[in-house]
């Protein structure tokens, strides 16, 4: 494989195309599947990303409609809106869009891998020449040393053109293998077929672009020391190259954050590449000194774009993280989260390189949280392993810089989602970029030339891994192509996961079409009741059981209500609990469900008994009180509390104004409309405000 003819320079493009076609073929069966889990609050039930036209106000409303983050992730939301405008609420086309983004990321992975491989090769040769020159310094007339110096200068001045052709071919081959491996990794499947995680893949589109630009800029800075200006008195070549580095870090970060906050890690990834490959070095004309001069311009840049923002960010979030109420909706504290994440990060490594169907189960809410170094004992074992991995990265930095960089990128990626921020513990899609680091660390050593020692076993192992990854991704994608097959597959992969069992029961309900005679009705009870009884489950299973039986006018078990209310009393409601109460409220409001008012009231009171209830929960109770209990006073009070809790969320203010108008309190409604106007960014609320003003005039004329 490593002894390719010169035609490789054109043939590798065809090989890349074949890899892209293979990736499409592997993922194609999964495109016919449906929506799943967080797709519902972000897309299916989010009317903001379902605009009726492409007007400015509609697009602004779509951009600011995401419930996933305070930063709203407008770029990702706009892409969902674009899908809706083109093909409606069809998951097929949304998944196909995700696949196209994945293919684009694959192309960027190839370009980045090739740039990193050539940078590592250039650094290795420069150091070799520096050492040889240093040894031969007493013999300045040596023809061999002079020739090597001249070769190095030629390569420095001309980039890749002075390199040996076989080394160039090899870097292309290894980059191609890295690309194939990354694109077909099973752990990256949710970044493609899980519609909402377009947020992750789109953010990493900008991360990869930024890294490519940064590496190119640094190569230009270090490889063109003899070019000082453009010859016309303009900006120097070095300044242009430095500007490319700076813009490659800052602009893609800003754009990527508009898709998902994980793009904020780009400056750290660039800093790791700088520390390991480029060493913050300032180029010298001779390039003969292994210990090159420190480039304070580059150091200053990272102080401005990485260190200072990181310190400011920590100062901003730490006070909130130290409040116990921040962790009230979680089953873990900051301490137990950090202990648990040590095991999870090791799991991520195994799931990336040696995945099994049971490990990649999508739902990981059955994970046993670490409560101490020895509870379970694997906690300290994984911490020691990670410490050893970090030490290995330091040891490899001078010997195998690409392997060191791969490990550093993987560990660096975990710093955002695997440390102190109180996110859910485990998600496979968090490794969409981190998996590139692991592949960068293992593929080059496995794809050595045939002349190297143990080449055949290495090549065999790499081929075996590629076949295993492709096969598992293909079979998993086939399961994702049918909602019922997927639900049954995930429930079998994670039998102790409340979410997996709930999703299976919910899918059976959907397939029953609320027909009491359907065989799917009986099938739904077992997984839902199992999910309700599992530790740390939300009230989703109880809500589904109550919802299903009430819709079909079947008896409601009192045990379901008792279990739901007890859970709401014990733990502060999370997003899923609030969604469950909201779904029951909507069903009752639309007269599809006949729910006992006393039980629903008890459930809301239990949920609201915890400190600082969310605006969403307050608004849901206000909705229930106004529309179901026929208690306007209580409904208005709870909605007003929701407005006070989330003053920048217009939906609650719109509901409150409608309540005021319904009670003929025109002056108060008019004042509230004026407040609402301050939230009308880009005209996103024009239609709602106009409707409210028209309604106010009608009530005033009565």
XYZ file of C-alpha atoms in Angstrom:
702
model
C 0.000 0.000 0.000
C 2.877 2.330 0.799
C 4.719 1.735 -2.526
C 2.344 3.548 -4.837
C 3.303 4.951 -8.226
C 3.302 8.624 -9.018
C -0.272 8.365 -10.263
C -1.338 8.406 -6.602
C -1.426 12.195 -6.735
C -4.548 11.930 -8.887
C -5.886 8.545 -7.833
C -6.300 9.414 -4.156
C -9.150 11.713 -5.139
C -10.997 8.742 -6.597
C -10.300 6.738 -3.452
C -11.681 9.590 -1.364
C -14.775 9.659 -3.553
C -15.188 5.909 -3.040
C -14.997 6.410 0.728
C -17.699 9.062 0.530
C -19.904 6.761 -1.540
C -19.337 3.943 0.967
C -20.286 6.267 3.825
C -23.484 7.242 2.034
C -24.298 3.575 1.396
C -23.752 2.690 5.055
C -25.957 5.509 6.347
C -28.635 5.398 3.641
C -30.851 2.748 5.337
C -31.121 4.988 8.410
C -32.538 7.979 6.566
C -36.064 6.521 6.549
C -36.353 6.569 10.332
C -38.325 8.995 12.438
C -37.680 11.625 15.075
C -36.306 10.648 18.463
C -36.022 11.999 22.007
C -34.779 15.634 21.928
C -35.945 15.994 18.325
C -39.420 16.604 19.719
C -38.884 19.718 21.889
C -36.360 21.172 19.437
C -38.082 20.456 16.119
C -41.409 18.599 16.162
C -43.035 20.573 18.991
C -41.098 23.779 18.309
C -43.339 25.814 16.018
C -40.647 28.477 15.763
C -38.611 26.292 13.360
C -41.737 25.631 11.304
C -42.185 29.027 9.581
C -44.897 29.618 7.024
C -42.673 31.837 4.890
C -39.075 32.974 4.501
C -39.725 36.509 5.688
C -37.264 38.282 7.953
C -39.527 38.150 11.008
C -40.200 34.426 10.515
C -36.503 33.637 10.184
C -35.564 35.726 13.215
C -38.260 33.928 15.198
C -36.892 30.599 14.005
C -33.309 31.556 14.869
C -34.250 32.406 18.457
C -36.635 29.506 19.092
C -34.383 26.748 20.431
C -35.208 25.580 23.973
C -31.877 23.759 24.277
C -29.703 26.663 25.326
C -29.735 30.229 26.545
C -27.622 31.053 23.479
C -30.448 29.708 21.249
C -28.070 28.137 18.664
C -29.613 30.232 15.863
C -27.613 28.813 12.961
C -28.750 25.250 13.664
C -32.341 26.410 14.200
C -32.287 28.275 10.890
C -31.126 25.114 9.144
C -34.106 23.215 10.601
C -36.373 26.026 9.419
C -34.845 25.807 5.936
C -35.559 22.079 5.874
C -39.142 22.748 6.925
C -39.673 25.387 4.246
C -38.314 23.012 1.588
C -39.861 19.671 2.549
C -42.024 20.176 5.628
C -41.656 18.191 8.842
C -40.152 15.170 7.092
C -37.311 13.522 9.041
C -35.913 11.916 5.865
C -34.746 15.203 4.364
C -33.475 16.460 7.707
C -31.388 13.309 8.142
C -30.152 13.609 4.551
C -29.026 17.168 5.326
C -27.162 15.798 8.352
C -25.477 13.211 6.138
C -24.326 15.906 3.718
C -22.857 17.868 6.630
C -21.085 14.685 7.775
C -19.595 14.226 4.297
C -18.392 17.823 4.303
C -16.822 17.243 7.695
C -15.167 14.126 6.271
C -13.572 16.215 3.532
C -12.335 18.691 6.135
C -10.975 15.837 8.263
C -8.941 14.717 5.238
C -7.554 18.200 4.611
C -6.748 18.719 8.294
C -5.158 15.285 8.663
C -2.984 15.836 5.595
C -1.919 19.268 6.857
C -1.047 17.870 10.288
C 0.849 14.927 8.806
C 2.919 17.216 6.593
C 3.523 19.640 9.454
C 4.785 16.782 11.619
C 6.972 15.554 8.755
C 8.384 19.039 8.191
C 9.159 19.454 11.886
C 10.794 16.029 12.039
C 13.027 16.775 9.054
C 13.888 20.267 10.338
C 14.985 18.855 13.681
C 16.992 16.153 11.955
C 18.797 18.746 9.841
C 19.335 20.968 12.891
C 20.959 18.092 14.767
C 23.074 17.077 11.778
C 24.182 20.654 11.213
C 25.041 21.068 14.888
C 27.191 17.943 14.853
C 28.952 18.966 11.637
C 29.501 22.611 12.628
C 33.356 22.310 12.916
C 33.389 21.167 9.264
C 31.615 23.976 7.394
C 32.971 22.780 4.055
C 31.241 19.425 4.268
C 29.336 18.846 1.040
C 26.819 16.521 2.683
C 25.938 18.958 5.417
C 25.679 21.840 2.963
C 23.444 19.788 0.741
C 21.146 18.904 3.625
C 21.021 22.528 4.719
C 20.143 23.590 1.196
C 17.427 20.906 0.973
C 15.929 22.167 4.189
C 16.019 25.785 3.059
C 14.390 24.826 -0.208
C 11.618 22.985 1.597
C 11.164 25.830 4.084
C 10.862 28.366 1.307
C 8.680 26.296 -0.950
C 6.377 24.312 1.355
C 5.768 20.768 0.162
C 7.492 21.009 -3.213
C 10.939 20.028 -1.956
C 9.746 16.940 -0.152
C 10.392 13.432 -1.235
C 7.449 12.284 -3.381
C 6.984 9.027 -1.488
C 6.579 10.891 1.809
C 3.985 13.156 0.214
C 2.110 10.158 -1.121
C 2.263 8.509 2.259
C 0.787 11.539 4.017
C -2.092 11.472 1.515
C -2.645 7.751 2.098
C -2.630 8.054 5.883
C -4.948 11.077 5.725
C -7.312 9.031 3.549
C -7.290 6.167 6.066
C -7.937 8.591 8.926
C -10.864 10.041 6.991
C -12.374 6.628 6.230
C -12.020 5.547 9.841
C -13.569 8.703 11.268
C -16.475 8.821 8.825
C -17.459 5.199 9.523
C -16.996 5.154 13.302
C -20.143 3.814 15.011
C -19.876 6.361 17.832
C -20.420 9.163 15.282
C -23.721 7.736 14.036
C -25.868 9.876 16.340
C -24.221 12.980 14.912
C -25.799 11.991 11.583
C -29.075 10.118 12.125
C -30.155 11.885 15.328
C -31.637 14.964 13.688
C -31.174 17.462 16.507
C -27.461 16.678 16.728
C -26.960 18.576 13.524
C -26.096 21.178 16.143
C -22.972 19.162 16.984
C -21.912 18.279 13.441
C -22.547 21.817 12.173
C -20.515 23.352 15.003
C -17.622 21.036 14.180
C -17.791 22.066 10.539
C -16.466 25.444 11.703
C -14.030 23.884 14.174
C -12.407 21.829 11.419
C -12.317 24.810 9.054
C -10.679 26.907 11.746
C -8.015 24.301 12.481
C -7.206 23.904 8.780
C -6.779 27.667 8.456
C -4.643 27.862 11.594
C -2.310 25.044 10.548
C -1.966 26.593 7.074
C -1.151 29.970 8.594
C 1.502 28.546 10.893
C 3.056 26.541 8.070
C 3.309 29.765 6.077
C 4.819 31.632 9.034
C 7.451 28.966 9.661
C 8.090 28.037 6.046
C 8.548 31.411 4.397
C 11.016 33.324 6.544
C 12.792 34.801 3.539
C 9.669 36.653 2.352
C 9.358 39.904 4.263
C 6.900 41.944 2.215
C 4.784 41.783 -0.872
C 7.198 44.043 -2.769
C 4.774 46.952 -2.953
C 5.219 48.292 0.511
C 2.153 46.426 1.672
C 1.544 44.026 4.514
C 4.423 41.590 5.078
C 3.968 37.928 4.247
C 4.477 37.013 7.901
C 1.799 39.495 8.974
C -0.639 38.076 6.444
C 0.085 34.569 7.667
C -0.360 35.609 11.286
C -3.638 37.313 10.384
C -4.781 34.052 8.783
C -4.029 32.243 12.059
C -5.892 34.830 14.123
C -8.955 34.919 11.875
C -9.006 31.110 11.639
C -9.379 30.894 15.402
C -11.797 33.734 16.038
C -14.274 33.826 13.132
C -15.045 30.063 12.973
C -15.424 30.025 16.754
C -17.973 32.827 16.622
C -19.882 31.182 13.776
C -19.673 27.708 15.278
C -21.132 28.863 18.595
C -24.226 29.921 16.634
C -24.734 26.200 15.940
C -23.627 24.835 19.330
C -21.445 26.035 22.180
C -18.928 23.207 21.690
C -17.270 25.339 18.991
C -15.842 27.456 21.805
C -13.143 24.774 22.139
C -11.506 25.688 18.807
C -8.898 28.037 20.379
C -7.898 25.255 22.782
C -7.490 22.755 19.944
C -5.367 25.271 18.031
C -3.271 25.884 21.150
C -2.675 22.135 21.534
C -1.586 21.882 17.907
C 0.725 24.857 18.470
C 2.206 23.423 21.672
C 2.906 19.995 20.180
C 3.672 20.645 16.510
C 4.832 24.240 16.174
C 6.176 24.846 19.702
C 5.269 28.575 19.664
C 8.412 28.920 17.554
C 9.529 32.004 15.709
C 11.151 31.145 12.373
C 14.804 31.886 11.774
C 16.479 32.050 8.354
C 18.766 29.129 9.069
C 16.213 26.852 10.781
C 19.253 25.142 12.353
C 18.449 25.573 16.003
C 16.390 22.831 17.590
C 15.474 25.210 20.420
C 13.927 27.928 18.299
C 13.086 31.409 19.522
C 9.722 31.840 21.207
C 7.253 33.775 19.054
C 5.702 36.251 21.493
C 3.200 37.365 18.866
C 1.683 33.868 18.836
C 1.864 33.628 22.635
C 0.073 36.962 22.973
C -2.618 35.830 20.541
C -3.450 32.778 22.665
C -3.486 34.901 25.803
C -6.141 37.062 24.139
C -8.274 34.380 22.468
C -7.917 31.512 24.958
C -6.521 32.253 28.398
C -8.345 35.508 29.189
C -11.737 34.354 27.811
C -11.371 31.076 29.712
C -10.682 32.880 33.005
C -13.574 35.272 32.414
C -15.863 32.351 31.583
C -14.909 30.512 34.765
C -15.479 33.662 36.816
C -18.922 33.950 35.230
C -20.125 30.361 35.724
C -18.402 29.315 38.976
C -20.682 31.244 41.390
C -23.711 29.498 39.909
C -22.018 26.098 39.948
C -21.263 26.452 43.654
C -24.957 26.919 44.490
C -26.619 23.647 45.600
C -29.797 24.613 43.725
C -27.889 24.352 40.437
C -27.498 20.622 40.996
C -30.969 20.037 42.458
C -32.424 18.574 39.243
C -29.504 16.151 38.860
C -28.799 12.822 40.544
C -25.197 13.874 41.073
C -23.164 16.655 42.651
C -20.084 18.356 41.229
C -17.884 15.919 43.143
C -19.706 12.767 42.062
C -19.894 14.096 38.509
C -16.112 14.509 38.320
C -15.599 11.034 39.769
C -18.073 9.537 37.310
C -16.650 11.320 34.293
C -13.297 9.582 34.788
C -15.028 6.279 34.074
C -17.120 7.771 31.290
C -14.107 9.169 29.422
C -12.443 5.754 29.528
C -15.721 4.288 28.255
C -15.663 6.783 25.396
C -12.227 5.490 24.381
C -13.474 1.902 24.356
C -16.722 2.828 22.586
C -14.753 4.651 19.897
C -12.044 2.087 19.213
C -13.641 -1.209 20.302
C -17.403 -0.568 20.164
C -20.077 -3.159 20.864
C -23.855 -2.944 20.293
C -24.533 -2.979 24.036
C -22.098 -0.125 24.702
C -23.490 2.152 21.983
C -27.016 2.027 23.334
C -27.882 5.741 22.823
C -29.591 5.878 26.228
C -27.135 5.804 29.131
C -29.334 6.823 32.054
C -28.650 3.404 33.619
C -25.071 4.461 34.388
C -23.998 3.873 37.992
C -22.770 7.166 39.431
C -19.456 7.086 41.296
C -19.843 8.113 44.934
C -16.208 7.630 45.930
C -12.815 6.553 44.640
C -13.694 2.927 45.341
C -17.436 3.095 44.776
C -17.148 1.456 42.336
C -13.472 0.479 42.338
C -13.192 1.220 38.621
C -13.354 4.925 39.491
C -9.791 5.107 40.815
C -8.620 2.644 38.173
C -9.932 4.911 35.413
C -8.432 7.987 37.064
C -5.026 6.275 37.118
C -5.489 5.244 33.490
C -6.257 8.820 32.445
C -3.227 10.057 34.376
C -1.102 7.475 32.551
C -2.630 8.537 29.230
C -1.783 12.163 29.979
C 1.777 11.166 30.883
C 2.026 9.165 27.664
C 0.952 12.233 25.725
C 3.758 14.248 27.337
C 6.289 11.509 26.570
C 5.153 11.231 22.942
C 5.254 14.986 22.355
C 8.893 14.924 21.238
C 8.898 11.389 19.845
C 5.554 10.931 18.079
C 3.943 14.379 17.920
C 0.871 13.293 15.938
C 0.007 10.578 18.452
C 0.531 13.095 21.259
C -1.692 15.618 19.490
C -4.426 13.011 18.977
C -4.481 12.173 22.682
C -4.399 15.869 23.595
C -7.322 16.678 21.288
C -9.386 13.831 22.735
C -8.728 14.857 26.339
C -9.162 18.546 25.517
C -12.559 17.872 23.974
C -13.757 16.362 27.256
C -12.907 19.492 29.253
C -16.150 21.229 28.291
C -18.710 18.433 28.675
C -16.853 16.127 31.064
C -15.905 18.380 33.956
C -17.831 20.857 36.129
C -20.746 21.988 33.947
C -23.908 20.192 35.220
C -24.871 18.602 31.908
C -26.188 15.081 31.658
C -23.367 12.632 32.215
C -23.166 10.702 28.942
C -23.925 11.306 25.297
C -22.245 9.558 22.382
C -22.428 12.590 20.092
C -20.052 14.482 22.398
C -17.270 12.470 20.765
C -17.924 13.695 17.235
C -14.678 15.691 17.325
C -12.976 13.787 20.150
C -13.056 10.606 18.058
C -10.890 12.382 15.460
C -8.213 12.745 18.123
C -8.188 9.022 18.869
C -8.121 8.123 15.179
C -5.244 10.570 14.641
C -3.356 8.805 17.427
C -3.758 5.215 16.228
C -4.089 5.188 12.418
C -0.600 6.540 11.485
C 1.227 3.894 13.589
C -0.971 1.178 12.054
C -0.412 2.336 8.459
C 3.399 2.236 8.380
C 5.336 1.355 5.199
C 5.879 -2.338 4.538
C 9.571 -2.001 5.288
C 8.864 -1.128 8.925
C 8.815 -3.761 11.650
C 5.537 -5.604 12.300
C 3.979 -3.884 9.290
C 1.742 -6.818 8.324
C 0.178 -7.241 11.790
C -0.390 -3.494 11.967
C -2.059 -3.399 8.565
C -4.170 -6.439 9.463
C -5.322 -4.796 12.683
C -6.235 -1.569 10.875
C -8.215 -3.416 8.197
C -9.955 -5.456 10.893
C -10.919 -2.325 12.818
C -12.234 -0.651 9.660
C -14.368 -3.686 8.842
C -15.736 -3.881 12.400
C -16.544 -0.167 12.523
C -18.235 -0.232 9.122
C -20.259 -3.351 9.915
C -21.532 -2.065 13.248
C -22.389 1.338 11.781
C -24.271 -0.342 8.922
C -26.323 -2.610 11.182
C -27.084 0.231 13.582
C -28.112 2.504 10.705
C -30.489 -0.199 9.445
C -32.144 -0.273 12.871
C -32.451 3.526 12.827
C -34.359 3.247 9.562
C -37.531 2.046 11.296
C -38.880 3.598 14.530
C -40.250 0.338 15.954
C -37.123 -1.653 15.103
C -34.974 1.070 16.638
C -37.026 1.225 19.834
C -36.864 -2.546 20.253
C -33.145 -2.597 19.430
C -32.253 0.156 21.917
C -34.416 -1.395 24.640
C -32.600 -4.710 24.182
C -29.208 -2.965 24.245
C -30.025 -1.151 27.514
C -32.577 -3.238 29.465
C -32.030 -1.210 32.661
C -32.386 2.189 31.001
C -35.648 3.969 31.943
C -35.498 6.061 28.788
C -34.965 3.081 26.492
C -37.886 1.216 28.033
C -40.065 4.332 27.965
C -39.258 4.960 24.308
C -40.237 1.390 23.451
C -43.566 1.773 25.253
C -44.174 5.173 23.648
C -43.487 3.705 20.204
C -45.999 0.931 20.841
C -48.564 3.617 21.766
C -47.904 5.461 18.505
C -48.332 2.260 16.512
C -51.588 1.514 18.342
C -53.184 4.719 16.974
C -55.057 4.839 20.303
C -57.182 1.879 19.267
C -57.989 -0.206 22.396
C -58.210 -3.356 20.262
C -54.713 -2.938 18.819
C -52.178 -5.576 19.954
C -49.667 -2.765 20.498
C -51.690 -1.523 23.481
C -50.931 -4.621 25.531
C -47.316 -4.519 24.440
C -46.947 -0.934 25.723
C -47.735 -1.654 29.391
C -44.747 -3.891 30.154
C -41.885 -1.551 29.128
C -43.662 1.539 30.518
C -44.312 -0.012 33.929
C -40.765 -1.389 33.952
C -39.415 2.075 33.150
C -41.502 3.648 35.909
C -40.071 1.236 38.469
C -36.418 1.645 37.497
C -34.232 3.858 39.732
C -33.786 7.514 38.767
C -36.528 7.451 36.153
C -38.490 10.605 35.383
C -42.288 10.775 35.343
C -42.338 10.147 31.592
C -43.450 6.484 31.936
C -46.311 7.350 34.314
C -47.346 10.225 32.077
C -47.403 7.910 29.039
C -49.526 5.308 30.844
C -51.997 7.935 32.047
C -52.063 9.643 28.671
C -52.638 6.388 26.761
C -55.431 5.033 28.949
C -57.171 8.372 29.218
C -57.108 8.890 25.441
C -58.640 5.436 24.966
C -61.097 5.843 27.879
C -59.547 2.962 29.798
C -59.221 2.851 33.619
C -56.351 4.799 35.206
C -54.439 2.961 37.910
C -54.111 4.963 41.098
C -50.582 3.564 41.471
C -49.514 5.553 38.419
C -50.620 8.812 40.020
C -49.021 7.925 43.363
C -45.713 7.088 41.694
C -45.721 10.283 39.630
C -46.586 12.585 42.540
C -44.025 10.892 44.807
C -41.258 11.411 42.251
C -42.197 15.078 41.866
C -42.045 15.536 45.658
C -38.669 13.845 46.074
C -36.756 15.465 43.241
C -36.937 18.881 41.672
C -38.558 18.438 38.249
C -36.273 18.306 35.256
C -37.046 19.175 31.667
C -38.619 15.776 30.997
C -40.884 16.070 34.053
C -42.010 19.532 32.984
C -42.681 18.259 29.468
C -44.763 15.433 30.906
C -46.968 17.778 32.921
C -47.272 20.057 29.908
C -48.373 17.135 27.699
C -51.062 16.078 30.195
C -52.242 19.684 30.452
C -52.513 19.986 26.679
C -54.404 16.702 26.431
C -56.882 17.869 29.074
C -57.212 21.338 27.536
C -58.009 19.865 24.124
C -60.578 17.507 25.713
C -58.752 14.379 24.577
C -58.069 13.249 28.154
C -60.438 13.140 31.079
C -57.991 13.514 33.956
C -58.972 13.777 37.642
C -58.468 17.424 38.599
C -57.432 16.597 42.157
C -54.599 14.339 40.987
C -53.352 16.845 38.427
C -53.421 19.611 41.039
C -51.486 17.432 43.479
C -48.903 16.737 40.805
C -48.407 20.450 40.071
C -48.228 21.361 43.769
C -45.614 18.642 44.329
C -43.584 19.907 41.401
C -43.799 23.523 42.580
C -42.830 22.681 46.161
C -39.124 22.943 45.341
C -37.243 26.266 45.484
C -37.091 28.431 42.376
C -39.444 26.569 40.032
C -38.823 27.110 36.342
C -40.842 29.499 34.215
C -41.902 26.573 32.045
C -43.441 24.759 35.011
C -45.151 27.907 36.283
C -46.623 28.557 32.847
C -47.861 24.968 32.539
C -49.732 25.246 35.850
C -51.118 28.607 34.760
C -52.347 26.974 31.544
C -54.011 24.153 33.499
C -55.604 26.492 36.030
C -56.981 28.851 33.374
C -58.179 26.369 30.756
C -59.051 23.237 32.749
C -59.785 24.319 36.331
C -61.551 27.479 35.094
C -59.686 29.456 37.743
C -58.652 32.744 36.020
C -57.128 34.223 39.154
C -54.769 31.296 39.710
C -53.995 31.008 36.007
C -53.057 34.683 35.734
C -50.981 34.564 38.918
C -48.912 31.568 37.774
C -48.398 33.049 34.297
C -47.275 36.361 35.807
C -44.772 34.406 37.929
C -43.486 32.753 34.752
C -42.990 36.204 33.200
C -41.064 37.394 36.264
C -38.918 34.260 36.229
C -38.098 34.502 32.509
C -38.633 38.143 31.484
C -36.886 37.658 28.133
C -39.146 34.829 26.961
C -41.981 36.404 24.919
C -44.281 33.335 24.938
C -45.185 33.823 28.603
C -45.836 37.537 28.132
C -48.094 36.848 25.149
C -50.128 34.380 27.215
C -50.427 36.880 30.082
C -51.615 39.637 27.711
C -54.296 37.326 26.323
C -55.469 36.620 29.854
C -55.642 40.336 30.630
C -57.602 41.009 27.453
C -60.013 38.182 28.220
C -60.748 39.902 31.546
C -61.230 43.252 29.750
C -58.249 44.833 31.524
C -57.272 46.834 28.475
C -54.905 49.363 30.055
C -52.827 46.651 31.734
C -52.735 44.669 28.504
C -51.611 47.751 26.553
C -48.730 48.322 28.983
C -47.746 44.672 28.694
C -47.776 44.963 24.886
C -45.356 47.896 25.170
C -43.022 45.714 27.227
C -43.380 42.946 24.665
C -42.284 45.380 21.944
C -38.834 45.554 23.557
C -38.364 41.842 22.767
C -39.357 42.219 19.115
C -35.863 41.709 17.661
C -35.851 41.774 13.892
C -39.629 41.919 13.794
C -39.931 38.314 15.008
C -43.052 39.147 17.068
C -44.777 41.376 14.521
C -47.638 38.983 13.846
C -48.339 38.263 17.519
C -48.149 41.922 18.543
C -50.408 42.993 15.708
C -52.952 40.329 16.659
C -52.852 41.415 20.312
C -53.262 45.079 19.411
C -56.218 44.258 17.148
C -57.767 42.211 19.914
C -57.234 45.059 22.391
C -59.050 47.496 20.087
C -61.988 45.100 19.752
C -62.290 44.686 23.521
C -61.982 48.445 24.016
C -64.814 49.117 21.540
C -67.223 46.850 23.374
